[in-house]
C-alpha cells in the first residue's frame, strides 16, 4: 500500500461495494471450485515462537518475520506461542464466553440483538446471519474497539465502520453478568498490543521498514467475537461429512485474525487440493491467519485462506477471534514493492471500513444489512410467535 500522502485520494463507493459483495463472492467460489490441484505438500501450520521477536536485536526479530513469511505464502495460517497474553487473561475471556451464552436468558440476549446495531455489534443468534448462505448453528456476541481498551489511550480519531463517532458496542448489564466488561476490556487491550507487535513483523517479512504500518493502526478497527458452537445431535468422526455447519466457508475480511479457542476442535482449513484440514488445538497459542487486506496489499503473495467451522464432537466449542484491521479511513491498495515492473494489481483500491461493513451486511438475512433487516426480523418473529 502506498503511504497516506500518495494514495489515490478517492475510491468510488461503488468500487468498495462491488469488491465486498461480488469480488469476495467470486474469490470464495473460485477457491471452493479448486478441486484436485497440487500444492498440499507445502501446506502446513507451523508453530512460531514469538519470544525472539521481543528482542532488542533486529536480527532476532527478522528471523521471526522470515518464519511468518514462509507461513503466509503457503497455508496462510500459523500458531504463535510466547505471545505475551497471559494464561489468566485467556482463560477468563473463554469463561466469559461460556457465561454469556449459558447464563443470559433469551430476553437479556434480545436486548443486545445485533438488529439494533447498524455496525453488526451485539448478540447474533443463528437464524439472523449466514456468512456463506449455509444454515449455520452458532451464537455470537460481537464487540469493537473502544479507546478505553487501548493501552496507548488512542489518538481520539477513531471512527466506526460507517464513519460515525458514537460508541456502538452493546454490553450486558453489570447486574446480569458481573465483571464481564472488565474481563473483556483487559483481554482486548492485551490482544491489541499483540496485534500491533505482529504488524511490525509483517512489515519486516515484506522487506518494509518495521514501523511501516504504525500510522495506520493509531485508531484501528478490531472486531472481536465470543462464539458458541453447540455439539451436534449425532457426533461424527473428524474426517466425515457433516450436515451441521457452525460457520460457513469464508475468508476473513481484515488484515489478520488472532483466534483463541476452547479445546474442542472445529476449525477446518481449505487446502489447495480442495480437501479440508482440521486444525488441531495447540494449548497456550493463538492460531493466526491472513485476511483479505493483507492478500490485497501483497497482490496475492500472502494467502487469505478459506476456512469454516464444524463442531463434530460431543462437547460445545467456544472461541474468541480478534479480527485486526487498520484505521477504517485507510485506503487499501497493493504495495508497490509487491508489484513487478509493469505488473498490474489483481485488486482495486478499497476503503477499509466500508469494505468490512459491506461484507458484514452481506451476511444478514437477504443481504440487506443490519438496520434494514430489523422490520423483516420483527415481522418473522411475530409470525413465529402466532403459530
PDB file of N, CA and C in Angstrom, residues 181-256:
ATOM      1  N   UNK A 181     -17.611  -7.015  31.581  1.00  0.00           N
ATOM      2  CA  UNK A 181     -16.995  -5.930  30.816  1.00  0.00           C
ATOM      3  C   UNK A 181     -15.515  -5.769  31.153  1.00  0.00           C
ATOM      4  N   UNK A 182     -15.167  -5.849  32.426  1.00  0.00           N
ATOM      5  CA  UNK A 182     -13.776  -5.640  32.829  1.00  0.00           C
ATOM      6  C   UNK A 182     -12.865  -6.732  32.273  1.00  0.00           C
ATOM      7  N   UNK A 183     -13.355  -7.976  32.215  1.00  0.00           N
ATOM      8  CA  UNK A 183     -12.551  -9.060  31.633  1.00  0.00           C
ATOM      9  C   UNK A 183     -12.348  -8.821  30.138  1.00  0.00           C
ATOM     10  N   UNK A 184     -13.416  -8.418  29.459  1.00  0.00           N
ATOM     11  CA  UNK A 184     -13.318  -8.131  28.025  1.00  0.00           C
ATOM     12  C   UNK A 184     -12.325  -6.996  27.788  1.00  0.00           C
ATOM     13  N   UNK A 185     -12.404  -5.953  28.591  1.00  0.00           N
ATOM     14  CA  UNK A 185     -11.503  -4.811  28.443  1.00  0.00           C
ATOM     15  C   UNK A 185     -10.049  -5.233  28.599  1.00  0.00           C
ATOM     16  N   UNK A 186      -9.761  -6.020  29.615  1.00  0.00           N
ATOM     17  CA  UNK A 186      -8.388  -6.478  29.857  1.00  0.00           C
ATOM     18  C   UNK A 186      -7.879  -7.319  28.688  1.00  0.00           C
ATOM     19  N   UNK A 187      -8.701  -8.256  28.246  1.00  0.00           N
ATOM     20  CA  UNK A 187      -8.279  -9.147  27.170  1.00  0.00           C
ATOM     21  C   UNK A 187      -8.089  -8.377  25.864  1.00  0.00           C
ATOM     22  N   UNK A 188      -9.037  -7.514  25.540  1.00  0.00           N
ATOM     23  CA  UNK A 188      -8.954  -6.753  24.289  1.00  0.00           C
ATOM     24  C   UNK A 188      -7.665  -5.926  24.251  1.00  0.00           C
ATOM     25  N   UNK A 189      -7.341  -5.268  25.356  1.00  0.00           N
ATOM     26  CA  UNK A 189      -6.118  -4.475  25.395  1.00  0.00           C
ATOM     27  C   UNK A 189      -4.877  -5.307  25.161  1.00  0.00           C
ATOM     28  N   UNK A 190      -4.866  -6.538  25.698  1.00  0.00           N
ATOM     29  CA  UNK A 190      -3.705  -7.414  25.534  1.00  0.00           C
ATOM     30  C   UNK A 190      -3.540  -7.872  24.088  1.00  0.00           C
ATOM     31  N   UNK A 191      -4.645  -8.294  23.439  1.00  0.00           N
ATOM     32  CA  UNK A 191      -4.518  -8.766  22.056  1.00  0.00           C
ATOM     33  C   UNK A 191      -4.301  -7.605  21.090  1.00  0.00           C
ATOM     34  N   UNK A 192      -4.770  -6.414  21.457  1.00  0.00           N
ATOM     35  CA  UNK A 192      -4.497  -5.239  20.625  1.00  0.00           C
ATOM     36  C   UNK A 192      -2.998  -4.943  20.613  1.00  0.00           C
ATOM     37  N   UNK A 193      -2.362  -5.004  21.776  1.00  0.00           N
ATOM     38  CA  UNK A 193      -0.904  -4.832  21.843  1.00  0.00           C
ATOM     39  C   UNK A 193      -0.198  -5.886  21.001  1.00  0.00           C
ATOM     40  N   UNK A 194      -0.649  -7.124  21.107  1.00  0.00           N
ATOM     41  CA  UNK A 194      -0.040  -8.205  20.343  1.00  0.00           C
ATOM     42  C   UNK A 194      -0.218  -7.985  18.849  1.00  0.00           C
ATOM     43  N   UNK A 195      -1.388  -7.548  18.439  1.00  0.00           N
ATOM     44  CA  UNK A 195      -1.651  -7.324  17.015  1.00  0.00           C
ATOM     45  C   UNK A 195      -0.741  -6.243  16.443  1.00  0.00           C
ATOM     46  N   UNK A 196      -0.550  -5.166  17.178  1.00  0.00           N
ATOM     47  CA  UNK A 196       0.354  -4.110  16.701  1.00  0.00           C
ATOM     48  C   UNK A 196       1.788  -4.627  16.605  1.00  0.00           C
ATOM     49  N   UNK A 197       2.173  -5.465  17.556  1.00  0.00           N
ATOM     50  CA  UNK A 197       3.505  -6.068  17.510  1.00  0.00           C
ATOM     51  C   UNK A 197       3.645  -6.957  16.283  1.00  0.00           C
ATOM     52  N   UNK A 198       2.631  -7.750  16.008  1.00  0.00           N
ATOM     53  CA  UNK A 198       2.672  -8.625  14.840  1.00  0.00           C
ATOM     54  C   UNK A 198       2.754  -7.839  13.542  1.00  0.00           C
ATOM     55  N   UNK A 199       2.071  -6.704  13.497  1.00  0.00           N
ATOM     56  CA  UNK A 199       2.091  -5.909  12.271  1.00  0.00           C
ATOM     57  C   UNK A 199       3.515  -5.460  11.932  1.00  0.00           C
ATOM     58  N   UNK A 200       4.306  -5.187  12.962  1.00  0.00           N
ATOM     59  CA  UNK A 200       5.704  -4.822  12.709  1.00  0.00           C
ATOM     60  C   UNK A 200       6.481  -6.009  12.122  1.00  0.00           C
ATOM     61  N   UNK A 201       6.138  -7.208  12.562  1.00  0.00           N
ATOM     62  CA  UNK A 201       6.779  -8.398  11.996  1.00  0.00           C
ATOM     63  C   UNK A 201       6.325  -8.624  10.566  1.00  0.00           C
ATOM     64  N   UNK A 202       5.072  -8.341  10.285  1.00  0.00           N
ATOM     65  CA  UNK A 202       4.604  -8.435   8.902  1.00  0.00           C
ATOM     66  C   UNK A 202       5.357  -7.450   8.010  1.00  0.00           C
ATOM     67  N   UNK A 203       5.598  -6.252   8.518  1.00  0.00           N
ATOM     68  CA  UNK A 203       6.361  -5.276   7.743  1.00  0.00           C
ATOM     69  C   UNK A 203       7.757  -5.808   7.426  1.00  0.00           C
ATOM     70  N   UNK A 204       8.431  -6.347   8.428  1.00  0.00           N
ATOM     71  CA  UNK A 204       9.758  -6.917   8.200  1.00  0.00           C
ATOM     72  C   UNK A 204       9.701  -8.085   7.219  1.00  0.00           C
ATOM     73  N   UNK A 205       8.635  -8.870   7.293  1.00  0.00           N
ATOM     74  CA  UNK A 205       8.516 -10.019   6.396  1.00  0.00           C
ATOM     75  C   UNK A 205       8.388  -9.584   4.942  1.00  0.00           C
ATOM     76  N   UNK A 206       7.926  -8.361   4.715  1.00  0.00           N
ATOM     77  CA  UNK A 206       7.750  -7.835   3.363  1.00  0.00           C
ATOM     78  C   UNK A 206       8.879  -6.897   2.966  1.00  0.00           C
ATOM     79  N   UNK A 207       9.979  -6.932   3.745  1.00  0.00           N
ATOM     80  CA  UNK A 207      11.146  -6.074   3.480  1.00  0.00           C
ATOM     81  C   UNK A 207      10.789  -4.594   3.504  1.00  0.00           C
ATOM     82  N   UNK A 208       9.885  -4.246   4.396  1.00  0.00           N
ATOM     83  CA  UNK A 208       9.493  -2.859   4.604  1.00  0.00           C
ATOM     84  C   UNK A 208      10.080  -2.367   5.921  1.00  0.00           C
ATOM     85  N   UNK A 209      10.159  -1.046   6.117  1.00  0.00           N
ATOM     86  CA  UNK A 209      10.570  -0.549   7.430  1.00  0.00           C
ATOM     87  C   UNK A 209       9.670  -1.126   8.516  1.00  0.00           C
ATOM     88  N   UNK A 210      10.232  -1.436   9.660  1.00  0.00           N
ATOM     89  CA  UNK A 210       9.492  -2.100  10.724  1.00  0.00           C
ATOM     90  C   UNK A 210       8.267  -1.307  11.168  1.00  0.00           C
ATOM     91  N   UNK A 211       8.323   0.003  11.063  1.00  0.00           N
ATOM     92  CA  UNK A 211       7.236   0.861  11.517  1.00  0.00           C
ATOM     93  C   UNK A 211       6.285   1.258  10.379  1.00  0.00           C
ATOM     94  N   UNK A 212       6.375   0.592   9.257  1.00  0.00           N
ATOM     95  CA  UNK A 212       5.638   0.995   8.056  1.00  0.00           C
ATOM     96  C   UNK A 212       4.136   1.142   8.309  1.00  0.00           C
ATOM     97  N   UNK A 213       3.556   0.208   9.032  1.00  0.00           N
ATOM     98  CA  UNK A 213       2.107   0.203   9.239  1.00  0.00           C
ATOM     99  C   UNK A 213       1.676   0.962  10.500  1.00  0.00           C
ATOM    100  N   UNK A 214       2.628   1.491  11.258  1.00  0.00           N
ATOM    101  CA  UNK A 214       2.295   2.097  12.550  1.00  0.00           C
ATOM    102  C   UNK A 214       1.248   3.202  12.428  1.00  0.00           C
ATOM    103  N   UNK A 215       1.398   4.078  11.432  1.00  0.00           N
ATOM    104  CA  UNK A 215       0.475   5.207  11.321  1.00  0.00           C
ATOM    105  C   UNK A 215      -0.915   4.770  10.873  1.00  0.00           C
ATOM    106  N   UNK A 216      -1.053   3.532  10.443  1.00  0.00           N
ATOM    107  CA  UNK A 216      -2.350   3.007  10.024  1.00  0.00           C
ATOM    108  C   UNK A 216      -3.081   2.295  11.158  1.00  0.00           C
ATOM    109  N   UNK A 217      -2.444   2.191  12.327  1.00  0.00           N
ATOM    110  CA  UNK A 217      -3.054   1.463  13.443  1.00  0.00           C
ATOM    111  C   UNK A 217      -3.129   2.308  14.712  1.00  0.00           C
ATOM    112  N   UNK A 218      -3.221   3.625  14.551  1.00  0.00           N
ATOM    113  CA  UNK A 218      -3.309   4.514  15.708  1.00  0.00           C
ATOM    114  C   UNK A 218      -4.706   4.520  16.316  1.00  0.00           C
ATOM    115  N   UNK A 219      -5.719   4.265  15.507  1.00  0.00           N
ATOM    116  CA  UNK A 219      -7.105   4.099  15.984  1.00  0.00           C
ATOM    117  C   UNK A 219      -7.730   2.966  15.160  1.00  0.00           C
ATOM    118  N   UNK A 220      -7.214   1.771  15.320  1.00  0.00           N
ATOM    119  CA  UNK A 220      -7.534   0.685  14.390  1.00  0.00           C
ATOM    120  C   UNK A 220      -8.902   0.061  14.607  1.00  0.00           C
ATOM    121  N   UNK A 221      -9.404  -0.504  13.533  1.00  0.00           N
ATOM    122  CA  UNK A 221     -10.563  -1.362  13.658  1.00  0.00           C
ATOM    123  C   UNK A 221     -10.122  -2.687  14.263  1.00  0.00           C
ATOM    124  N   UNK A 222     -10.969  -3.248  15.053  1.00  0.00           N
ATOM    125  CA  UNK A 222     -10.676  -4.553  15.630  1.00  0.00           C
ATOM    126  C   UNK A 222     -11.948  -5.136  16.211  1.00  0.00           C
ATOM    127  N   UNK A 223     -12.672  -5.893  15.399  1.00  0.00           N
ATOM    128  CA  UNK A 223     -13.901  -6.521  15.869  1.00  0.00           C
ATOM    129  C   UNK A 223     -13.547  -7.871  16.493  1.00  0.00           C
ATOM    130  N   UNK A 224     -14.060  -8.123  17.659  1.00  0.00           N
ATOM    131  CA  UNK A 224     -13.860  -9.404  18.333  1.00  0.00           C
ATOM    132  C   UNK A 224     -15.217 -10.064  18.545  1.00  0.00           C
ATOM    133  N   UNK A 225     -15.181 -11.378  18.705  1.00  0.00           N
ATOM    134  CA  UNK A 225     -16.432 -12.125  18.878  1.00  0.00           C
ATOM    135  C   UNK A 225     -16.263 -13.170  19.974  1.00  0.00           C
ATOM    136  N   UNK A 226     -17.309 -13.372  20.732  1.00  0.00           N
ATOM    137  CA  UNK A 226     -17.438 -14.560  21.547  1.00  0.00           C
ATOM    138  C   UNK A 226     -18.353 -15.493  20.761  1.00  0.00           C
ATOM    139  N   UNK A 227     -17.917 -16.731  20.559  1.00  0.00           N
ATOM    140  CA  UNK A 227     -18.667 -17.665  19.729  1.00  0.00           C
ATOM    141  C   UNK A 227     -18.973 -18.953  20.476  1.00  0.00           C
ATOM    142  N   UNK A 228     -20.170 -19.448  20.261  1.00  0.00           N
ATOM    143  CA  UNK A 228     -20.606 -20.713  20.858  1.00  0.00           C
ATOM    144  C   UNK A 228     -21.114 -21.626  19.748  1.00  0.00           C
ATOM    145  N   UNK A 229     -20.502 -22.800  19.649  1.00  0.00           N
ATOM    146  CA  UNK A 229     -20.935 -23.809  18.691  1.00  0.00           C
ATOM    147  C   UNK A 229     -21.427 -25.027  19.476  1.00  0.00           C
ATOM    148  N   UNK A 230     -22.722 -25.280  19.492  1.00  0.00           N
ATOM    149  CA  UNK A 230     -23.227 -26.433  20.247  1.00  0.00           C
ATOM    150  C   UNK A 230     -22.777 -27.742  19.609  1.00  0.00           C
ATOM    151  N   UNK A 231     -22.695 -28.797  20.391  1.00  0.00           N
ATOM    152  CA  UNK A 231     -22.333 -30.091  19.810  1.00  0.00           C
ATOM    153  C   UNK A 231     -23.467 -30.606  18.931  1.00  0.00           C
ATOM    154  N   UNK A 232     -23.158 -31.388  17.907  1.00  0.00           N
ATOM    155  CA  UNK A 232     -24.215 -31.939  17.048  1.00  0.00           C
ATOM    156  C   UNK A 232     -25.025 -32.985  17.793  1.00  0.00           C
ATOM    157  N   UNK A 233     -26.225 -33.211  17.320  1.00  0.00           N
ATOM    158  CA  UNK A 233     -27.062 -34.244  17.918  1.00  0.00           C
ATOM    159  C   UNK A 233     -26.426 -35.617  17.751  1.00  0.00           C
ATOM    160  N   UNK A 234     -25.759 -35.800  16.611  1.00  0.00           N
ATOM    161  CA  UNK A 234     -25.090 -37.067  16.329  1.00  0.00           C
ATOM    162  C   UNK A 234     -23.630 -36.793  16.001  1.00  0.00           C
ATOM    163  N   UNK A 235     -22.736 -36.793  17.004  1.00  0.00           N
ATOM    164  CA  UNK A 235     -21.314 -36.529  16.751  1.00  0.00           C
ATOM    165  C   UNK A 235     -20.750 -37.448  15.678  1.00  0.00           C
ATOM    166  N   UNK A 236     -19.897 -36.866  14.820  1.00  0.00           N
ATOM    167  CA  UNK A 236     -19.311 -37.598  13.707  1.00  0.00           C
ATOM    168  C   UNK A 236     -17.789 -37.547  13.785  1.00  0.00           C
ATOM    169  N   UNK A 237     -17.110 -38.562  13.211  1.00  0.00           N
ATOM    170  CA  UNK A 237     -15.646 -38.510  13.155  1.00  0.00           C
ATOM    171  C   UNK A 237     -15.168 -37.255  12.437  1.00  0.00           C
ATOM    172  N   UNK A 238     -13.957 -36.812  12.781  1.00  0.00           N
ATOM    173  CA  UNK A 238     -13.444 -35.549  12.254  1.00  0.00           C
ATOM    174  C   UNK A 238     -13.396 -35.510  10.733  1.00  0.00           C
ATOM    175  N   UNK A 239     -13.084 -36.620  10.097  1.00  0.00           N
ATOM    176  CA  UNK A 239     -12.907 -36.619   8.647  1.00  0.00           C
ATOM    177  C   UNK A 239     -14.203 -36.842   7.880  1.00  0.00           C
ATOM    178  N   UNK A 240     -15.320 -37.052   8.568  1.00  0.00           N
ATOM    179  CA  UNK A 240     -16.567 -37.406   7.899  1.00  0.00           C
ATOM    180  C   UNK A 240     -17.322 -36.161   7.437  1.00  0.00           C
ATOM    181  N   UNK A 241     -18.206 -36.333   6.434  1.00  0.00           N
ATOM    182  CA  UNK A 241     -19.048 -35.212   6.034  1.00  0.00           C
ATOM    183  C   UNK A 241     -19.968 -34.814   7.183  1.00  0.00           C
ATOM    184  N   UNK A 242     -20.420 -33.576   7.170  1.00  0.00           N
ATOM    185  CA  UNK A 242     -21.306 -33.116   8.243  1.00  0.00           C
ATOM    186  C   UNK A 242     -22.395 -32.241   7.660  1.00  0.00           C
ATOM    187  N   UNK A 243     -23.612 -32.447   8.143  1.00  0.00           N
ATOM    188  CA  UNK A 243     -24.727 -31.616   7.715  1.00  0.00           C
ATOM    189  C   UNK A 243     -24.893 -30.396   8.623  1.00  0.00           C
ATOM    190  N   UNK A 244     -24.191 -30.364   9.729  1.00  0.00           N
ATOM    191  CA  UNK A 244     -24.305 -29.262  10.676  1.00  0.00           C
ATOM    192  C   UNK A 244     -23.099 -28.351  10.566  1.00  0.00           C
ATOM    193  N   UNK A 245     -23.268 -27.193   9.974  1.00  0.00           N
ATOM    194  CA  UNK A 245     -22.204 -26.221   9.802  1.00  0.00           C
ATOM    195  C   UNK A 245     -22.301 -25.180  10.913  1.00  0.00           C
ATOM    196  N   UNK A 246     -21.209 -24.971  11.619  1.00  0.00           N
ATOM    197  CA  UNK A 246     -21.196 -23.923  12.630  1.00  0.00           C
ATOM    198  C   UNK A 246     -21.013 -22.558  12.007  1.00  0.00           C
ATOM    199  N   UNK A 247     -20.046 -22.452  11.101  1.00  0.00           N
ATOM    200  CA  UNK A 247     -19.748 -21.212  10.385  1.00  0.00           C
ATOM    201  C   UNK A 247     -19.323 -21.598   8.986  1.00  0.00           C
ATOM    202  N   UNK A 248     -20.001 -21.066   7.984  1.00  0.00           N
ATOM    203  CA  UNK A 248     -19.774 -21.478   6.607  1.00  0.00           C
ATOM    204  C   UNK A 248     -18.425 -21.060   6.056  1.00  0.00           C
ATOM    205  N   UNK A 249     -18.072 -21.631   4.919  1.00  0.00           N
ATOM    206  CA  UNK A 249     -16.787 -21.356   4.272  1.00  0.00           C
ATOM    207  C   UNK A 249     -16.658 -19.873   3.925  1.00  0.00           C
ATOM    208  N   UNK A 250     -15.495 -19.296   4.245  1.00  0.00           N
ATOM    209  CA  UNK A 250     -15.281 -17.869   4.023  1.00  0.00           C
ATOM    210  C   UNK A 250     -13.798 -17.554   4.153  1.00  0.00           C
ATOM    211  N   UNK A 251     -13.417 -16.384   3.715  1.00  0.00           N
ATOM    212  CA  UNK A 251     -12.120 -15.804   4.063  1.00  0.00           C
ATOM    213  C   UNK A 251     -12.396 -14.625   4.987  1.00  0.00           C
ATOM    214  N   UNK A 252     -11.458 -14.315   5.871  1.00  0.00           N
ATOM    215  CA  UNK A 252     -11.652 -13.186   6.784  1.00  0.00           C
ATOM    216  C   UNK A 252     -11.444 -11.874   6.037  1.00  0.00           C
ATOM    217  N   UNK A 253     -12.040 -10.804   6.570  1.00  0.00           N
ATOM    218  CA  UNK A 253     -12.106  -9.554   5.826  1.00  0.00           C
ATOM    219  C   UNK A 253     -10.905  -8.639   6.017  1.00  0.00           C
ATOM    220  N   UNK A 254     -10.301  -8.647   7.201  1.00  0.00           N
ATOM    221  CA  UNK A 254      -9.404  -7.582   7.609  1.00  0.00           C
ATOM    222  C   UNK A 254      -7.941  -7.895   7.285  1.00  0.00           C
ATOM    223  N   UNK A 255      -7.028  -7.579   8.211  1.00  0.00           N
ATOM    224  CA  UNK A 255      -5.593  -7.811   7.981  1.00  0.00           C
ATOM    225  C   UNK A 255      -5.195  -9.221   8.396  1.00  0.00           C
ATOM    226  N   UNK A 256      -5.470  -9.558   9.654  1.00  0.00           N
ATOM    227  CA  UNK A 256      -5.219 -10.909  10.137  1.00  0.00           C
ATOM    228  C   UNK A 256      -6.088 -11.159  11.357  1.00  0.00           C
TER     229      UNK A 256
END
